[in-house]
mmCIF file of C-alpha atoms in Angstrom:
data_model
loop_
_atom_site.group_PDB
_atom_site.id
_atom_site.type_symbol
_atom_site.label_atom_id
_atom_site.label_comp_id
_atom_site.label_asym_id
_atom_site.label_seq_id
_atom_site.Cartn_x
_atom_site.Cartn_y
_atom_site.Cartn_z
ATOM 1 C CA UNK A 1 22.973 -1.536 7.419
ATOM 2 C CA UNK A 2 21.162 0.155 10.299
ATOM 3 C CA UNK A 3 17.715 0.339 11.644
ATOM 4 C CA UNK A 4 15.678 3.556 10.913
ATOM 5 C CA UNK A 5 12.409 5.111 11.370
ATOM 6 C CA UNK A 6 10.080 6.117 8.729
ATOM 7 C CA UNK A 7 7.495 8.254 10.312
ATOM 8 C CA UNK A 8 5.622 9.813 7.297
ATOM 9 C CA UNK A 9 5.669 9.950 3.514
ATOM 10 C CA UNK A 10 5.720 13.231 1.517
ATOM 11 C CA UNK A 11 2.566 15.221 1.722
ATOM 12 C CA UNK A 12 2.508 15.665 -2.100
ATOM 13 C CA UNK A 13 3.757 13.099 -4.698
ATOM 14 C CA UNK A 14 2.331 14.527 -7.815
ATOM 15 C CA UNK A 15 4.631 16.163 -10.315
ATOM 16 C CA UNK A 16 4.865 19.964 -10.363
ATOM 17 C CA UNK A 17 1.997 21.533 -12.215
ATOM 18 C CA UNK A 18 -0.300 18.549 -11.548
ATOM 19 C CA UNK A 19 -3.059 18.439 -9.013
ATOM 20 C CA UNK A 20 -1.642 17.788 -5.544
ATOM 21 C CA UNK A 21 -2.135 14.147 -4.374
ATOM 22 C CA UNK A 22 -1.182 12.640 -1.063
ATOM 23 C CA UNK A 23 0.880 9.448 -0.651
ATOM 24 C CA UNK A 24 -2.207 7.740 0.862
ATOM 25 C CA UNK A 25 -4.387 8.737 -2.062
ATOM 26 C CA UNK A 26 -1.764 7.444 -4.523
ATOM 27 C CA UNK A 27 -1.452 4.204 -2.759
ATOM 28 C CA UNK A 28 -5.189 3.607 -2.379
ATOM 29 C CA UNK A 29 -5.839 4.244 -6.060
ATOM 30 C CA UNK A 30 -2.979 1.889 -7.029
ATOM 31 C CA UNK A 31 -4.142 -0.944 -4.834
ATOM 32 C CA UNK A 32 -7.723 -0.492 -6.298
ATOM 33 C CA UNK A 33 -6.376 -0.888 -9.778
ATOM 34 C CA UNK A 34 -3.930 -3.664 -9.022
ATOM 35 C CA UNK A 35 -6.276 -6.704 -9.098
ATOM 36 C CA UNK A 36 -7.168 -5.732 -12.745
ATOM 37 C CA UNK A 37 -3.894 -5.609 -14.173
ATOM 38 C CA UNK A 38 -2.764 -8.277 -16.559
ATOM 39 C CA UNK A 39 0.955 -7.889 -15.506
ATOM 40 C CA UNK A 40 1.052 -6.862 -11.787
ATOM 41 C CA UNK A 41 4.620 -6.257 -11.715
ATOM 42 C CA UNK A 42 4.678 -3.996 -14.685
ATOM 43 C CA UNK A 43 1.747 -2.056 -13.527
ATOM 44 C CA UNK A 44 3.397 -1.628 -10.033
ATOM 45 C CA UNK A 45 6.515 -0.438 -11.763
ATOM 46 C CA UNK A 46 4.697 2.068 -14.136
ATOM 47 C CA UNK A 47 2.757 3.350 -11.255
ATOM 48 C CA UNK A 48 5.744 3.940 -8.971
ATOM 49 C CA UNK A 49 7.713 5.604 -11.943
ATOM 50 C CA UNK A 50 4.940 8.022 -12.331
ATOM 51 C CA UNK A 51 5.664 9.428 -8.723
ATOM 52 C CA UNK A 52 7.605 12.665 -8.322
ATOM 53 C CA UNK A 53 10.831 10.870 -7.147
ATOM 54 C CA UNK A 54 12.441 14.132 -6.022
ATOM 55 C CA UNK A 55 9.759 14.663 -3.398
ATOM 56 C CA UNK A 56 10.161 11.082 -2.113
ATOM 57 C CA UNK A 57 14.046 11.494 -1.950
ATOM 58 C CA UNK A 58 13.734 14.583 -0.115
ATOM 59 C CA UNK A 59 12.004 12.908 2.821
ATOM 60 C CA UNK A 60 14.183 9.668 2.594
ATOM 61 C CA UNK A 61 17.305 11.763 2.902
ATOM 62 C CA UNK A 62 16.229 12.945 6.220
ATOM 63 C CA UNK A 63 14.920 9.431 7.311
ATOM 64 C CA UNK A 64 18.273 7.875 6.574
ATOM 65 C CA UNK A 65 20.263 10.937 7.569
ATOM 66 C CA UNK A 66 22.138 11.058 4.457
ATOM 67 C CA UNK A 67 23.398 7.513 4.073
ATOM 68 C CA UNK A 68 22.727 4.537 1.699
ATOM 69 C CA UNK A 69 20.489 2.036 3.459
ATOM 70 C CA UNK A 70 22.818 -0.806 2.595
ATOM 71 C CA UNK A 71 26.465 0.290 2.528
ATOM 72 C CA UNK A 72 26.297 3.632 4.514
ATOM 73 C CA UNK A 73 27.913 5.609 1.668
ATOM 74 C CA UNK A 74 26.811 9.280 1.443
ATOM 75 C CA UNK A 75 23.800 9.977 -0.732
ATOM 76 C CA UNK A 76 22.845 13.341 -2.100
ATOM 77 C CA UNK A 77 20.846 14.645 -4.772
ATOM 78 C CA UNK A 78 22.592 14.604 -8.194
ATOM 79 C CA UNK A 79 25.976 13.354 -7.177
ATOM 80 C CA UNK A 80 24.596 11.208 -8.934
ATOM 81 C CA UNK A 81 21.146 10.828 -7.925
ATOM 82 C CA UNK A 82 20.505 7.899 -5.474
ATOM 83 C CA UNK A 83 18.134 5.061 -6.358
ATOM 84 C CA UNK A 84 14.895 4.389 -4.603
ATOM 85 C CA UNK A 85 14.981 0.503 -3.781
ATOM 86 C CA UNK A 86 12.122 -1.633 -3.042
ATOM 87 C CA UNK A 87 13.274 -3.758 -0.096
ATOM 88 C CA UNK A 88 10.913 -6.476 -1.078
ATOM 89 C CA UNK A 89 11.128 -6.383 -5.000
ATOM 90 C CA UNK A 90 8.163 -5.505 -7.149
ATOM 91 C CA UNK A 91 8.549 -8.829 -9.086
ATOM 92 C CA UNK A 92 7.700 -10.714 -5.863
ATOM 93 C CA UNK A 93 5.662 -8.118 -3.967
ATOM 94 C CA UNK A 94 3.954 -5.633 -6.459
ATOM 95 C CA UNK A 95 1.374 -4.840 -3.879
ATOM 96 C CA UNK A 96 4.035 -3.095 -2.047
ATOM 97 C CA UNK A 97 5.085 -0.674 -4.779
ATOM 98 C CA UNK A 98 3.711 2.217 -2.909
ATOM 99 C CA UNK A 99 4.117 0.956 0.659
ATOM 100 C CA UNK A 100 6.250 3.566 2.378
ATOM 101 C CA UNK A 101 7.860 1.067 4.761
ATOM 102 C CA UNK A 102 9.149 -0.892 1.707
ATOM 103 C CA UNK A 103 11.015 2.146 0.156
ATOM 104 C CA UNK A 104 14.618 3.112 0.872
ATOM 105 C CA UNK A 105 17.435 5.225 -0.590
ATOM 106 C CA UNK A 106 20.278 3.282 -2.092
ATOM 107 C CA UNK A 107 23.544 4.589 -3.478
ATOM 108 C CA UNK A 108 23.692 4.301 -7.216
ATOM 109 C CA UNK A 109 27.175 2.267 -7.341
ATOM 110 C CA UNK A 110 26.776 -0.212 -10.191
ATOM 111 C CA UNK A 111 28.511 -3.089 -8.272
ATOM 112 C CA UNK A 112 26.800 -3.068 -4.773
ATOM 113 C CA UNK A 113 23.435 -2.299 -3.068
ATOM 114 C CA UNK A 114 20.306 -1.795 -5.231
ATOM 115 C CA UNK A 115 22.237 -1.988 -8.391
ATOM 116 C CA UNK A 116 23.616 -5.310 -7.537
ATOM 117 C CA UNK A 117 20.380 -6.500 -5.719
ATOM 118 C CA UNK A 118 18.024 -5.489 -8.560
ATOM 119 C CA UNK A 119 14.929 -7.814 -8.310
ATOM 120 C CA UNK A 120 16.561 -10.390 -6.032
ATOM 121 C CA UNK A 121 14.813 -10.842 -2.607
ATOM 122 C CA UNK A 122 16.779 -10.749 0.627
ATOM 123 C CA UNK A 123 16.285 -14.298 1.640
ATOM 124 C CA UNK A 124 18.189 -17.495 1.411
ATOM 125 C CA UNK A 125 15.407 -19.783 0.278
ATOM 126 C CA UNK A 126 12.262 -19.351 -1.645
ATOM 127 C CA UNK A 127 10.199 -20.809 1.133
ATOM 128 C CA UNK A 128 11.617 -18.221 3.655
ATOM 129 C CA UNK A 129 10.282 -14.590 4.466
ATOM 130 C CA UNK A 130 12.370 -11.800 3.324
ATOM 131 C CA UNK A 131 14.618 -10.041 5.714
ATOM 132 C CA UNK A 132 12.654 -7.558 7.996
ATOM 133 C CA UNK A 133 12.546 -3.957 6.869
ATOM 134 C CA UNK A 134 14.972 -1.709 8.646
ATOM 135 C CA UNK A 135 12.053 -0.093 10.460
ATOM 136 C CA UNK A 136 11.397 -3.396 11.973
ATOM 137 C CA UNK A 137 14.968 -4.541 12.807
ATOM 138 C CA UNK A 138 18.103 -2.808 14.226
ATOM 139 C CA UNK A 139 20.644 -4.198 11.707
ATOM 140 C CA UNK A 140 23.531 -2.397 13.552
ATOM 141 C CA UNK A 141 23.248 -5.011 16.006
ATOM 142 C CA UNK A 142 23.545 -7.780 13.332
ATOM 143 C CA UNK A 143 26.417 -6.644 11.142
ATOM 144 C CA UNK A 144 29.870 -6.607 12.435
ATOM 145 C CA UNK A 145 33.284 -5.447 11.145
ATOM 146 C CA UNK A 146 36.868 -6.577 11.222
ATOM 147 C CA UNK A 147 39.728 -4.145 11.681
ATOM 148 C CA UNK A 148 40.336 -4.759 7.988
ATOM 149 C CA UNK A 149 37.018 -3.284 6.988
ATOM 150 C CA UNK A 150 35.258 -6.510 6.250
ATOM 151 C CA UNK A 151 31.537 -6.966 7.007
ATOM 152 C CA UNK A 152 30.112 -10.076 8.599
ATOM 153 C CA UNK A 153 27.143 -11.346 10.557
ATOM 154 C CA UNK A 154 27.789 -11.347 14.190
ATOM 155 C CA UNK A 155 27.372 -14.549 16.276
ATOM 156 C CA UNK A 156 25.094 -12.755 18.861
ATOM 157 C CA UNK A 157 22.938 -11.071 16.154
ATOM 158 C CA UNK A 158 19.121 -11.142 17.017
ATOM 159 C CA UNK A 159 18.257 -13.238 14.043
ATOM 160 C CA UNK A 160 16.561 -16.722 13.523
ATOM 161 C CA UNK A 161 18.518 -19.183 11.300
ATOM 162 C CA UNK A 162 16.656 -18.189 8.114
ATOM 163 C CA UNK A 163 17.334 -14.588 8.634
ATOM 164 C CA UNK A 164 20.894 -15.162 9.571
ATOM 165 C CA UNK A 165 21.333 -17.177 6.265
ATOM 166 C CA UNK A 166 19.645 -14.458 4.368
ATOM 167 C CA UNK A 167 21.901 -11.679 5.751
ATOM 168 C CA UNK A 168 24.976 -13.683 5.172
ATOM 169 C CA UNK A 169 23.912 -14.210 1.671
ATOM 170 C CA UNK A 170 23.178 -10.455 1.246
ATOM 171 C CA UNK A 171 26.518 -9.323 2.671
ATOM 172 C CA UNK A 172 28.593 -11.648 0.506
ATOM 173 C CA UNK A 173 32.128 -12.505 1.606
ATOM 174 C CA UNK A 174 35.502 -10.566 1.114
ATOM 175 C CA UNK A 175 37.052 -10.782 -2.483
ATOM 176 C CA UNK A 176 40.128 -12.769 -3.139
ATOM 177 C CA UNK A 177 41.891 -14.407 -6.111
ATOM 178 C CA UNK A 178 39.268 -16.865 -6.602
ATOM 179 C CA UNK A 179 36.172 -14.778 -5.344
ATOM 180 C CA UNK A 180 34.998 -11.518 -6.833
ATOM 181 C CA UNK A 181 31.575 -9.985 -6.868
ATOM 182 C CA UNK A 182 29.114 -12.100 -4.699
ATOM 183 C CA UNK A 183 26.239 -11.810 -2.443
ATOM 184 C CA UNK A 184 23.073 -10.254 -3.175
ATOM 185 C CA UNK A 185 24.280 -6.705 -2.077
ATOM 186 C CA UNK A 186 28.145 -7.350 -2.376
ATOM 187 C CA UNK A 187 28.910 -5.345 0.713
ATOM 188 C CA UNK A 188 32.426 -6.644 0.896
ATOM 189 C CA UNK A 189 33.381 -5.313 -2.370
ATOM 190 C CA UNK A 190 36.974 -4.140 -2.306
ATOM 191 C CA UNK A 191 36.146 -0.403 -2.707
ATOM 192 C CA UNK A 192 33.755 -0.726 0.247
ATOM 193 C CA UNK A 193 36.181 -2.576 2.455
ATOM 194 C CA UNK A 194 38.873 0.152 1.730
ATOM 195 C CA UNK A 195 36.434 2.952 2.333
ATOM 196 C CA UNK A 196 35.672 1.448 5.788
ATOM 197 C CA UNK A 197 39.312 1.348 6.649
ATOM 198 C CA UNK A 198 39.658 4.969 5.696
ATOM 199 C CA UNK A 199 36.650 5.780 7.905
ATOM 200 C CA UNK A 200 38.484 3.947 10.828
ATOM 201 C CA UNK A 201 41.669 5.716 10.121
ATOM 202 C CA UNK A 202 39.770 8.997 10.268
ATOM 203 C CA UNK A 203 38.179 8.290 13.675
ATOM 204 C CA UNK A 204 41.473 7.155 15.009
ATOM 205 C CA UNK A 205 43.101 10.438 13.810
ATOM 206 C CA UNK A 206 40.174 12.387 15.477
ATOM 207 C CA UNK A 207 40.637 10.610 18.665
ATOM 208 C CA UNK A 208 44.581 11.195 18.693
ATOM 209 C CA UNK A 209 44.164 14.742 17.789
ATOM 210 C CA UNK A 210 41.596 15.371 20.675
ATOM 211 C CA UNK A 211 43.483 13.351 23.304
ATOM 212 C CA UNK A 212 47.095 13.640 22.341
ATOM 213 C CA UNK A 213 49.272 11.598 24.672
ATOM 214 C CA UNK A 214 46.303 10.859 27.052
ATOM 215 C CA UNK A 215 44.384 7.607 26.770
ATOM 216 C CA UNK A 216 40.451 8.069 26.213
ATOM 217 C CA UNK A 217 38.520 6.177 28.766
ATOM 218 C CA UNK A 218 35.791 3.727 27.993
ATOM 219 C CA UNK A 219 33.250 6.277 28.925
ATOM 220 C CA UNK A 220 35.052 8.721 26.716
ATOM 221 C CA UNK A 221 34.658 6.508 23.592
ATOM 222 C CA UNK A 222 31.096 5.682 24.337
ATOM 223 C CA UNK A 223 30.359 9.327 24.723
ATOM 224 C CA UNK A 224 32.130 9.927 21.324
ATOM 225 C CA UNK A 225 30.167 7.137 19.708
ATOM 226 C CA UNK A 226 26.732 8.601 21.096
ATOM 227 C CA UNK A 227 27.859 12.047 19.697
ATOM 228 C CA UNK A 228 28.458 10.501 16.285
ATOM 229 C CA UNK A 229 24.991 8.804 16.392
ATOM 230 C CA UNK A 230 23.352 12.116 17.073
ATOM 231 C CA UNK A 231 24.925 13.944 14.169
ATOM 232 C CA UNK A 232 22.654 14.691 10.943
ATOM 233 C CA UNK A 233 23.678 13.806 8.460
ATOM 234 C CA UNK A 234 25.554 10.872 9.910
ATOM 235 C CA UNK A 235 29.204 10.257 8.966
ATOM 236 C CA UNK A 236 29.766 7.845 6.165
ATOM 237 C CA UNK A 237 30.227 4.227 7.355
ATOM 238 C CA UNK A 238 28.830 5.238 10.790
ATOM 239 C CA UNK A 239 28.625 1.682 11.961
ATOM 240 C CA UNK A 240 32.262 0.678 11.837
ATOM 241 C CA UNK A 241 33.136 3.887 13.454
ATOM 242 C CA UNK A 242 30.880 3.295 16.395
ATOM 243 C CA UNK A 243 32.135 -0.379 16.406
ATOM 244 C CA UNK A 244 35.641 0.778 16.835
ATOM 245 C CA UNK A 245 34.825 3.234 19.536
ATOM 246 C CA UNK A 246 33.029 0.690 21.510
ATOM 247 C CA UNK A 247 35.914 -1.758 20.900
ATOM 248 C CA UNK A 248 33.724 -4.352 19.224
ATOM 249 C CA UNK A 249 35.371 -4.959 16.139
ATOM 250 C CA UNK A 250 35.827 -8.618 14.985
ATOM 251 C CA UNK A 251 39.060 -10.552 13.994
ATOM 252 C CA UNK A 252 39.957 -10.545 10.347
ATOM 253 C CA UNK A 253 40.081 -13.933 8.711
#
């Protein structure tokens, strides 16, 4: 999970062959009709489903630089097609159905991310606010990783108590004989943990290839991390790669 910028929605959200309509026009028309809806969540869902999703995804790929907003797997059109997630779910916040800052691309993996989350809010208690949108919070400063590829909430994360509890609940804990799928997003699923380790191994191999018998200095490693972050698209599991280069991985349990 990382913070990101969402500077602009697509210019036209109408299906091909229909009269062009801007995102602002669509959102204004939706909000005008929402108070009259008998079932606000159903109205929100049907309105959103009428959007030309391909045009939305085209912009989101650029915003998220090719990665799932949650797990940082690669997302690409038709491999299979990524899901458009409502960070604050329509069941709780139907008024945000067409709010651009509430929409993010998620990988379509059955056991993690949006498929796992579905309509669950990203909070620990019903009385709490949802976790801030990634456009409001730098989650790369909050989520740490162990050398075994496990994700956890950093002790120095800039979060209040409610947000910390919500993020812990969202990530879930590593699986073992007694604990399987867990957490709102299930981001410690064994497949993800293994993929992060593979990303680490790849980064180590690249460093060894480039430096051979020499030792990369801290400045060298920081420069490599910065170069990774400048790339578009970003490499899969970019956050654990950067953490390793910065020598800030946590200890495995």
